Amino acid sequence: MSKRTFRCCLALFALMLVAATACASSASEDSDIPDLTQTELDRYSGQVVLLNFWASSCAPCRSEMPALQAVHQKYQGKGLVVLGVNVSESGAEVAKFASRRKLTFPMFTDPEQEFMKAYSVRFLPTTLFINAEGMVVKRHVGAMTQSFLQSEVEPLLR
């Protein structure tokens, strides 16, 4: 094979690779995570809500995700909703993160950090425990274990 044919094949391969990458990224944008709005939050009124503020660059945030997922699975349909609020990544990035870690609880983004400011969240992770009446009854800063989460959630569900 001549150098010219080889270069043409290489250029064609590179072009196909770029096209495939563009298709893959647009497919992930279809599963974009919505921004959190008050309307979205109001959908969960009457339920106990764990509102977890996080970022994928935060190691403690990543470490508590399995515990949040376990609590979500155990108490979903029993009056508890776990909501993840990412404060630094795009919806597409959050969707990829959640998919890779098999997180099934609802995720939102807070790109302008409006909710972060409204709830005076200064450190990550921060989780707000909101009772069924919509009142923040506890604020926890730092990673949580599944047993800690369960011990905090169960009294709120009674």
mmCIF file of N, CA and C in Angstrom, residues 58-113:
data_model
loop_
_atom_site.group_PDB
_atom_site.id
_atom_site.type_symbol
_atom_site.label_atom_id
_atom_site.label_comp_id
_atom_site.label_asym_id
_atom_site.label_seq_id
_atom_site.Cartn_x
_atom_site.Cartn_y
_atom_site.Cartn_z
ATOM 1 N N CYS A 58 -16.075 15.783 43.964
ATOM 2 C CA CYS A 58 -16.023 15.714 45.428
ATOM 3 C C CYS A 58 -15.969 14.244 45.861
ATOM 4 N N ALA A 59 -14.832 13.815 46.415
ATOM 5 C CA ALA A 59 -14.665 12.407 46.817
ATOM 6 C C ALA A 59 -15.698 11.968 47.860
ATOM 7 N N PRO A 60 -15.963 12.753 48.915
ATOM 8 C CA PRO A 60 -16.993 12.327 49.869
ATOM 9 C C PRO A 60 -18.380 12.207 49.222
ATOM 10 N N CYS A 61 -18.653 13.073 48.242
ATOM 11 C CA CYS A 61 -19.936 12.990 47.521
ATOM 12 C C CYS A 61 -20.045 11.653 46.804
ATOM 13 N N ARG A 62 -18.983 11.288 46.111
ATOM 14 C CA ARG A 62 -18.985 10.012 45.382
ATOM 15 C C ARG A 62 -19.094 8.837 46.342
ATOM 16 N N SER A 63 -18.439 8.936 47.495
ATOM 17 C CA SER A 63 -18.430 7.800 48.429
ATOM 18 C C SER A 63 -19.795 7.538 49.056
ATOM 19 N N GLU A 64 -20.642 8.555 49.177
ATOM 20 C CA GLU A 64 -21.946 8.339 49.803
ATOM 21 C C GLU A 64 -23.037 7.943 48.813
ATOM 22 N N MET A 65 -22.756 7.977 47.536
ATOM 23 C CA MET A 65 -23.776 7.637 46.533
ATOM 24 C C MET A 65 -24.364 6.233 46.715
ATOM 25 N N PRO A 66 -23.555 5.201 47.000
ATOM 26 C CA PRO A 66 -24.159 3.876 47.221
ATOM 27 C C PRO A 66 -25.138 3.862 48.404
ATOM 28 N N ALA A 67 -24.837 4.608 49.461
ATOM 29 C CA ALA A 67 -25.739 4.671 50.617
ATOM 30 C C ALA A 67 -27.039 5.378 50.246
ATOM 31 N N LEU A 68 -26.947 6.458 49.499
ATOM 32 C CA LEU A 68 -28.155 7.160 49.054
ATOM 33 C C LEU A 68 -28.997 6.261 48.154
ATOM 34 N N GLN A 69 -28.338 5.520 47.265
ATOM 35 C CA GLN A 69 -29.057 4.604 46.376
ATOM 36 C C GLN A 69 -29.753 3.506 47.179
ATOM 37 N N ALA A 70 -29.066 2.956 48.171
ATOM 38 C CA ALA A 70 -29.652 1.885 48.989
ATOM 39 C C ALA A 70 -30.872 2.385 49.761
ATOM 40 N N VAL A 71 -30.774 3.584 50.322
ATOM 41 C CA VAL A 71 -31.906 4.157 51.062
ATOM 42 C C VAL A 71 -33.058 4.459 50.100
ATOM 43 N N HIS A 72 -32.729 4.950 48.933
ATOM 44 C CA HIS A 72 -33.758 5.194 47.911
ATOM 45 C C HIS A 72 -34.501 3.895 47.592
ATOM 46 N N GLN A 73 -33.761 2.834 47.358
ATOM 47 C CA GLN A 73 -34.396 1.558 47.008
ATOM 48 C C GLN A 73 -35.231 1.008 48.161
ATOM 49 N N LYS A 74 -34.730 1.148 49.374
ATOM 50 C CA LYS A 74 -35.433 0.585 50.530
ATOM 51 C C LYS A 74 -36.732 1.331 50.837
ATOM 52 N N TYR A 75 -36.735 2.651 50.700
ATOM 53 C CA TYR A 75 -37.881 3.444 51.144
ATOM 54 C C TYR A 75 -38.710 4.056 50.018
ATOM 55 N N GLN A 76 -38.337 3.828 48.771
ATOM 56 C CA GLN A 76 -39.143 4.405 47.696
ATOM 57 C C GLN A 76 -40.522 3.761 47.738
ATOM 58 N N GLY A 77 -41.534 4.565 47.570
ATOM 59 C CA GLY A 77 -42.900 4.074 47.669
ATOM 60 C C GLY A 77 -43.401 4.017 49.101
ATOM 61 N N LYS A 78 -42.545 4.387 50.056
ATOM 62 C CA LYS A 78 -42.932 4.386 51.473
ATOM 63 C C LYS A 78 -42.910 5.796 52.053
ATOM 64 N N GLY A 79 -42.927 6.796 51.161
ATOM 65 C CA GLY A 79 -42.989 8.177 51.629
ATOM 66 C C GLY A 79 -41.677 8.929 51.590
ATOM 67 N N LEU A 80 -40.605 8.309 51.082
ATOM 68 C CA LEU A 80 -39.308 8.981 51.014
ATOM 69 C C LEU A 80 -38.885 9.173 49.567
ATOM 70 N N VAL A 81 -38.322 10.339 49.298
ATOM 71 C CA VAL A 81 -37.746 10.624 47.986
ATOM 72 C C VAL A 81 -36.325 11.134 48.205
ATOM 73 N N VAL A 82 -35.378 10.535 47.512
ATOM 74 C CA VAL A 82 -33.998 11.014 47.503
ATOM 75 C C VAL A 82 -33.818 11.804 46.215
ATOM 76 N N LEU A 83 -33.347 13.036 46.337
ATOM 77 C CA LEU A 83 -33.096 13.882 45.169
ATOM 78 C C LEU A 83 -31.638 14.320 45.179
ATOM 79 N N GLY A 84 -30.926 14.033 44.110
ATOM 80 C CA GLY A 84 -29.553 14.491 43.968
ATOM 81 C C GLY A 84 -29.532 15.804 43.218
ATOM 82 N N VAL A 85 -28.766 16.765 43.726
ATOM 83 C CA VAL A 85 -28.646 18.070 43.073
ATOM 84 C C VAL A 85 -27.168 18.341 42.805
ATOM 85 N N ASN A 86 -26.776 18.194 41.554
ATOM 86 C CA ASN A 86 -25.391 18.440 41.177
ATOM 87 C C ASN A 86 -25.211 19.933 40.943
ATOM 88 N N VAL A 87 -24.144 20.487 41.520
ATOM 89 C CA VAL A 87 -23.964 21.934 41.472
ATOM 90 C C VAL A 87 -22.845 22.386 40.539
ATOM 91 N N SER A 88 -22.229 21.453 39.806
ATOM 92 C CA SER A 88 -21.088 21.894 39.003
ATOM 93 C C SER A 88 -20.989 21.302 37.600
ATOM 94 N N GLU A 89 -21.708 20.238 37.295
ATOM 95 C CA GLU A 89 -21.576 19.615 35.984
ATOM 96 C C GLU A 89 -22.826 19.837 35.141
ATOM 97 N N SER A 90 -22.677 19.573 33.856
ATOM 98 C CA SER A 90 -23.820 19.676 32.946
ATOM 99 C C SER A 90 -24.755 18.495 33.169
ATOM 100 N N GLY A 91 -25.962 18.638 32.692
ATOM 101 C CA GLY A 91 -26.926 17.551 32.806
ATOM 102 C C GLY A 91 -26.454 16.281 32.136
ATOM 103 N N ALA A 92 -25.798 16.414 30.986
ATOM 104 C CA ALA A 92 -25.291 15.234 30.275
ATOM 105 C C ALA A 92 -24.217 14.526 31.094
ATOM 106 N N GLU A 93 -23.344 15.300 31.737
ATOM 107 C CA GLU A 93 -22.298 14.698 32.575
ATOM 108 C C GLU A 93 -22.907 13.999 33.785
ATOM 109 N N VAL A 94 -23.915 14.607 34.380
ATOM 110 C CA VAL A 94 -24.588 14.000 35.531
ATOM 111 C C VAL A 94 -25.278 12.706 35.111
ATOM 112 N N ALA A 95 -25.902 12.709 33.946
ATOM 113 C CA ALA A 95 -26.566 11.501 33.444
ATOM 114 C C ALA A 95 -25.564 10.368 33.260
ATOM 115 N N LYS A 96 -24.398 10.671 32.711
ATOM 116 C CA LYS A 96 -23.358 9.652 32.537
ATOM 117 C C LYS A 96 -22.892 9.124 33.888
ATOM 118 N N PHE A 97 -22.665 10.036 34.839
ATOM 119 C CA PHE A 97 -22.229 9.655 36.183
ATOM 120 C C PHE A 97 -23.251 8.715 36.822
ATOM 121 N N ALA A 98 -24.514 9.100 36.775
ATOM 122 C CA ALA A 98 -25.582 8.291 37.381
ATOM 123 C C ALA A 98 -25.706 6.937 36.695
ATOM 124 N N SER A 99 -25.583 6.922 35.399
ATOM 125 C CA SER A 99 -25.693 5.673 34.644
ATOM 126 C C SER A 99 -24.554 4.719 34.987
ATOM 127 N N ARG A 100 -23.334 5.235 35.038
ATOM 128 C CA ARG A 100 -22.171 4.387 35.358
ATOM 129 C C ARG A 100 -22.288 3.784 36.749
ATOM 130 N N ARG A 101 -22.885 4.508 37.677
ATOM 131 C CA ARG A 101 -22.990 4.039 39.062
ATOM 132 C C ARG A 101 -24.344 3.407 39.376
ATOM 133 N N LYS A 102 -25.174 3.275 38.339
ATOM 134 C CA LYS A 102 -26.499 2.662 38.476
ATOM 135 C C LYS A 102 -27.340 3.357 39.553
ATOM 136 N N LEU A 103 -27.314 4.688 39.531
ATOM 137 C CA LEU A 103 -28.111 5.485 40.461
ATOM 138 C C LEU A 103 -29.471 5.716 39.836
ATOM 139 N N THR A 104 -30.520 5.354 40.559
ATOM 140 C CA THR A 104 -31.868 5.457 39.998
ATOM 141 C C THR A 104 -32.728 6.531 40.660
ATOM 142 N N PHE A 105 -32.219 7.184 41.693
ATOM 143 C CA PHE A 105 -33.018 8.254 42.293
ATOM 144 C C PHE A 105 -32.939 9.495 41.406
ATOM 145 N N PRO A 106 -33.966 10.360 41.468
ATOM 146 C CA PRO A 106 -34.006 11.536 40.591
ATOM 147 C C PRO A 106 -32.801 12.450 40.793
ATOM 148 N N MET A 107 -32.268 12.914 39.691
ATOM 149 C CA MET A 107 -31.124 13.830 39.696
ATOM 150 C C MET A 107 -31.523 15.133 39.019
ATOM 151 N N PHE A 108 -30.955 16.205 39.525
ATOM 152 C CA PHE A 108 -31.168 17.534 38.968
ATOM 153 C C PHE A 108 -29.835 18.266 38.949
ATOM 154 N N THR A 109 -29.789 19.358 38.212
ATOM 155 C CA THR A 109 -28.623 20.236 38.258
ATOM 156 C C THR A 109 -29.058 21.586 38.821
ATOM 157 N N ASP A 110 -28.109 22.288 39.374
ATOM 158 C CA ASP A 110 -28.330 23.635 39.899
ATOM 159 C C ASP A 110 -27.222 24.524 39.320
ATOM 160 N N PRO A 111 -27.272 24.767 37.990
ATOM 161 C CA PRO A 111 -26.146 25.420 37.310
ATOM 162 C C PRO A 111 -25.825 26.824 37.816
ATOM 163 N N GLU A 112 -26.808 27.550 38.230
ATOM 164 C CA GLU A 112 -26.574 28.900 38.759
ATOM 165 C C GLU A 112 -26.433 28.873 40.285
ATOM 166 N N GLN A 113 -26.493 27.686 40.856
ATOM 167 C CA GLN A 113 -26.392 27.462 42.306
ATOM 168 C C GLN A 113 -27.429 28.268 43.089
#
